[in-house]
Amino acid sequence: KMLEVFYLKFVLQEDEEDLVDPAAEIKEGCAEGSCSDAKAKLDTCNDRVNGKSKTSETCFEEILDFYHCVDHCAAPKIFHHVK
């Protein structure tokens, strides 16, 4: 009985380690695919802001645009995976 419990815990632990959140992969695909223009604008803004020693500029608008694009692209694909 003790061996059976140990085996079940081991198998369940192995299964949990193999789980991959499909949302992360889907969002990454959207960021590199249909949202690549928004990502490029965000990267350009980040480079510009990081290149200045003193600035009040932020990339708030660019990051909102990027996240909106990724969420809009990924949502229907993610919900397809929901059981």
XYZ file of N, CA, C and O in Angstrom:
332
model
N 0.832 -1.201 0.000
C 0.000 0.000 0.000
C 0.875 1.264 0.000
O 0.600 2.208 -0.713
N 1.925 1.243 0.834
C 2.826 2.394 0.922
C 3.519 2.640 -0.417
O 3.661 3.779 -0.856
N 3.930 1.604 -1.083
C 4.576 1.719 -2.385
C 3.612 2.284 -3.418
O 3.986 3.103 -4.249
N 2.371 1.890 -3.328
C 1.347 2.376 -4.257
C 1.146 3.883 -4.079
O 1.062 4.627 -5.060
N 1.087 4.355 -2.851
C 0.934 5.784 -2.576
C 2.146 6.555 -3.093
O 2.009 7.598 -3.726
N 3.345 6.050 -2.853
C 4.559 6.686 -3.329
C 4.541 6.779 -4.856
O 4.856 7.809 -5.434
N 4.145 5.677 -5.514
C 4.106 5.651 -6.970
C 3.128 6.687 -7.497
O 3.431 7.422 -8.434
N 1.945 6.775 -6.895
C 0.947 7.745 -7.345
C 1.454 9.176 -7.174
O 1.272 10.011 -8.051
N 2.107 9.467 -6.040
C 2.663 10.805 -5.837
C 3.738 11.108 -6.871
O 3.808 12.200 -7.408
N 4.579 10.132 -7.162
C 5.649 10.314 -8.142
C 5.066 10.569 -9.530
O 5.493 11.477 -10.234
N 4.069 9.787 -9.924
C 3.447 9.932 -11.248
C 2.762 11.292 -11.349
O 2.906 11.989 -12.354
N 2.035 11.692 -10.321
C 1.358 12.987 -10.355
C 2.363 14.127 -10.419
O 2.163 15.099 -11.133
N 3.468 14.015 -9.693
C 4.503 15.045 -9.719
C 5.131 15.121 -11.104
O 5.356 16.202 -11.624
N 5.396 13.995 -11.719
C 5.958 13.972 -13.073
C 5.007 14.645 -14.047
O 5.421 15.417 -14.893
N 3.703 14.345 -13.944
C 2.718 14.941 -14.844
C 2.658 16.450 -14.679
O 2.530 17.180 -15.654
N 2.729 16.937 -13.441
C 2.680 18.372 -13.201
C 3.884 19.081 -13.806
O 3.772 20.182 -14.300
N 5.039 18.458 -13.789
C 6.236 19.079 -14.347
C 6.155 19.186 -15.862
O 6.748 20.069 -16.459
N 5.406 18.308 -16.490
C 5.297 18.299 -17.939
C 4.227 19.255 -18.452
O 4.135 19.477 -19.648
N 3.397 19.786 -17.554
C 2.331 20.681 -17.979
C 2.911 21.987 -18.502
O 3.819 22.562 -17.916
N 2.366 22.442 -19.614
C 2.784 23.706 -20.213
C 1.533 24.543 -20.411
O 0.533 24.057 -20.946
N 1.586 25.776 -19.962
C 0.447 26.674 -20.126
C 0.374 27.102 -21.586
O 1.274 27.792 -22.080
N -0.685 26.711 -22.291
C -0.776 27.087 -23.710
C -0.904 28.598 -23.907
O -0.515 29.121 -24.946
N -1.413 29.305 -22.904
C -1.582 30.754 -23.039
C -0.244 31.456 -23.249
O -0.160 32.394 -24.052
N 0.786 31.013 -22.552
C 2.098 31.647 -22.690
C 2.636 31.482 -24.107
O 3.139 32.448 -24.704
N 2.501 30.288 -24.648
C 2.986 30.056 -26.015
C 2.148 30.821 -27.036
O 2.679 31.355 -28.013
N 0.843 30.869 -26.821
C -0.045 31.585 -27.744
C 0.283 33.074 -27.737
O 0.397 33.710 -28.794
N 0.449 33.647 -26.528
C 0.767 35.076 -26.435
C 2.118 35.390 -27.073
O 2.274 36.412 -27.734
N 3.077 34.500 -26.880
C 4.396 34.698 -27.495
C 4.283 34.677 -29.020
O 4.891 35.490 -29.709
N 3.473 33.756 -29.527
C 3.254 33.690 -30.970
C 2.596 34.942 -31.501
O 2.956 35.436 -32.579
N 1.636 35.476 -30.766
C 0.979 36.716 -31.180
C 1.960 37.886 -31.155
O 1.955 38.726 -32.055
N 2.788 37.938 -30.109
C 3.756 39.032 -29.989
C 4.734 39.035 -31.152
O 5.122 40.093 -31.649
N 5.134 37.852 -31.586
C 6.096 37.745 -32.683
C 5.433 37.776 -34.051
O 6.095 38.036 -35.044
N 4.134 37.513 -34.086
C 3.423 37.447 -35.358
C 2.649 38.716 -35.648
O 3.216 39.738 -36.040
N 1.343 38.662 -35.396
C 0.461 39.763 -35.790
C 0.694 41.042 -34.983
O 0.251 42.112 -35.403
N 1.380 40.949 -33.846
C 1.639 42.146 -33.028
C 3.092 42.611 -33.120
O 3.555 43.390 -32.281
N 3.789 42.151 -34.128
C 5.209 42.510 -34.246
C 5.414 44.007 -34.479
O 6.421 44.567 -34.029
N 4.473 44.669 -35.138
C 4.598 46.118 -35.341
C 4.491 46.865 -34.011
O 5.276 47.775 -33.746
N 3.524 46.468 -33.190
C 3.369 47.095 -31.874
C 4.589 46.803 -31.006
O 5.049 47.673 -30.252
N 5.133 45.607 -31.108
C 6.336 45.232 -30.348
C 7.530 46.077 -30.801
O 8.324 46.541 -29.983
N 7.659 46.302 -32.100
C 8.752 47.109 -32.628
C 8.655 48.552 -32.123
O 9.668 49.162 -31.753
N 7.427 49.100 -32.089
C 7.242 50.465 -31.574
C 7.602 50.533 -30.091
O 8.223 51.498 -29.643
N 7.221 49.506 -29.332
C 7.556 49.460 -27.916
C 9.068 49.359 -27.717
O 9.642 50.067 -26.887
N 9.713 48.516 -28.492
C 11.170 48.366 -28.392
C 11.889 49.666 -28.748
O 12.856 50.055 -28.078
N 11.426 50.346 -29.776
C 12.013 51.624 -30.181
C 11.863 52.655 -29.069
O 12.813 53.378 -28.746
N 10.686 52.698 -28.468
C 10.446 53.636 -27.369
C 11.348 53.299 -26.182
O 11.962 54.192 -25.593
N 11.428 52.024 -25.827
C 12.286 51.618 -24.707
C 13.738 51.991 -24.955
O 14.420 52.477 -24.047
N 14.205 51.771 -26.168
C 15.589 52.132 -26.507
C 15.808 53.639 -26.379
O 16.833 54.082 -25.865
N 14.819 54.412 -26.844
C 14.933 55.874 -26.783
C 14.956 56.350 -25.323
O 15.792 57.158 -24.941
N 14.045 55.820 -24.510
C 13.961 56.230 -23.100
C 15.197 55.786 -22.334
O 15.755 56.547 -21.535
N 15.644 54.570 -22.564
C 16.826 54.061 -21.868
C 18.108 54.758 -22.316
O 19.106 54.748 -21.591
N 18.081 55.379 -23.484
C 19.250 56.071 -24.001
C 19.411 57.479 -23.457
O 20.400 58.147 -23.731
N 18.437 57.952 -22.691
C 18.491 59.299 -22.125
C 18.757 59.195 -20.632
O 18.234 58.326 -19.943
N 19.575 60.124 -20.134
C 19.868 60.100 -18.700
C 18.738 60.745 -17.893
O 18.436 60.319 -16.792
N 18.118 61.772 -18.446
C 16.999 62.429 -17.764
C 15.877 62.621 -18.776
O 16.054 63.287 -19.792
N 14.741 62.006 -18.461
C 13.576 62.184 -19.324
C 12.317 61.885 -18.531
O 12.341 61.090 -17.588
N 11.262 62.560 -18.899
C 9.969 62.274 -18.276
C 9.138 61.367 -19.175
O 8.034 60.973 -18.816
N 9.700 61.055 -20.335
C 8.984 60.198 -21.283
C 8.874 58.776 -20.735
O 9.801 58.244 -20.128
N 7.713 58.201 -20.937
C 7.508 56.786 -20.621
C 6.983 56.122 -21.889
O 6.635 56.792 -22.855
N 6.931 54.835 -21.874
C 6.406 54.092 -23.019
C 5.037 53.509 -22.677
O 4.662 52.446 -23.152
N 4.301 54.233 -21.853
C 3.021 53.754 -21.359
C 2.042 53.469 -22.500
O 1.412 52.409 -22.547
N 1.920 54.402 -23.425
C 0.987 54.224 -24.547
C 1.402 53.029 -25.415
O 0.555 52.220 -25.813
N 2.691 52.903 -25.674
C 3.187 51.803 -26.504
C 2.970 50.448 -25.835
O 2.606 49.482 -26.509
N 3.159 50.387 -24.530
C 2.965 49.112 -23.847
C 1.481 48.748 -23.795
O 1.115 47.577 -23.951
N 0.619 49.738 -23.609
C -0.821 49.462 -23.639
C -1.247 48.961 -25.021
O -2.029 48.010 -25.119
N -0.744 49.594 -26.058
C -1.070 49.170 -27.422
C -0.591 47.736 -27.673
O -1.305 46.926 -28.266
N 0.606 47.432 -27.199
C 1.169 46.100 -27.393
C 0.345 45.046 -26.649
O -0.034 44.018 -27.211
N 0.067 45.295 -25.363
C -0.715 44.326 -24.585
C -2.127 44.167 -25.140
O -2.675 43.071 -25.138
N -2.716 45.257 -25.587
C -4.052 45.174 -26.186
C -4.017 44.279 -27.429
O -4.892 43.436 -27.618
N -3.009 44.466 -28.251
C -2.869 43.659 -29.464
C -2.701 42.177 -29.113
O -3.368 41.314 -29.684
N -1.814 41.889 -28.168
C -1.561 40.499 -27.781
C -2.821 39.868 -27.193
O -3.194 38.744 -27.549
N -3.498 40.586 -26.308
C -4.727 40.049 -25.705
C -5.806 39.804 -26.751
O -6.487 38.777 -26.727
N -5.967 40.744 -27.665
C -6.972 40.615 -28.717
C -6.664 39.421 -29.631
O -7.559 38.688 -30.036
N -5.404 39.231 -29.931
C -4.978 38.120 -30.791
C -5.108 36.782 -30.069
O -5.562 35.793 -30.648
N -4.699 36.742 -28.802
C -4.592 35.474 -28.082
C -5.908 34.969 -27.496
O -6.103 33.752 -27.368
N -6.800 35.859 -27.122
C -8.015 35.453 -26.402
C -8.806 34.333 -27.093
O -9.105 33.321 -26.450
N -9.147 34.474 -28.359
C -9.933 33.388 -28.966
C -9.169 32.063 -29.036
O -9.759 30.987 -28.903
N -7.860 32.149 -29.201
C -7.047 30.925 -29.276
C -6.932 30.265 -27.905
O -6.930 29.032 -27.804
N -6.847 31.079 -26.854
C -6.745 30.542 -25.497
C -8.055 29.882 -25.098
O -8.062 28.784 -24.547
N -9.164 30.526 -25.394
C -10.467 29.968 -25.015
C -10.767 28.687 -25.758
O -11.538 27.842 -25.298
N -10.121 28.491 -26.881
C -10.246 27.234 -27.616
C -9.701 26.071 -26.796
O -10.155 24.939 -26.922
N -8.713 26.339 -25.941
C -8.076 25.310 -25.112
C -8.816 25.049 -23.800
O -8.510 24.087 -23.113
N -9.761 25.922 -23.438
C -10.475 25.761 -22.177
C -11.483 24.630 -22.335
O -12.251 24.572 -23.295
N -11.467 23.744 -21.360
C -12.384 22.595 -21.428
C -13.613 22.848 -20.598
O -13.642 23.448 -19.620
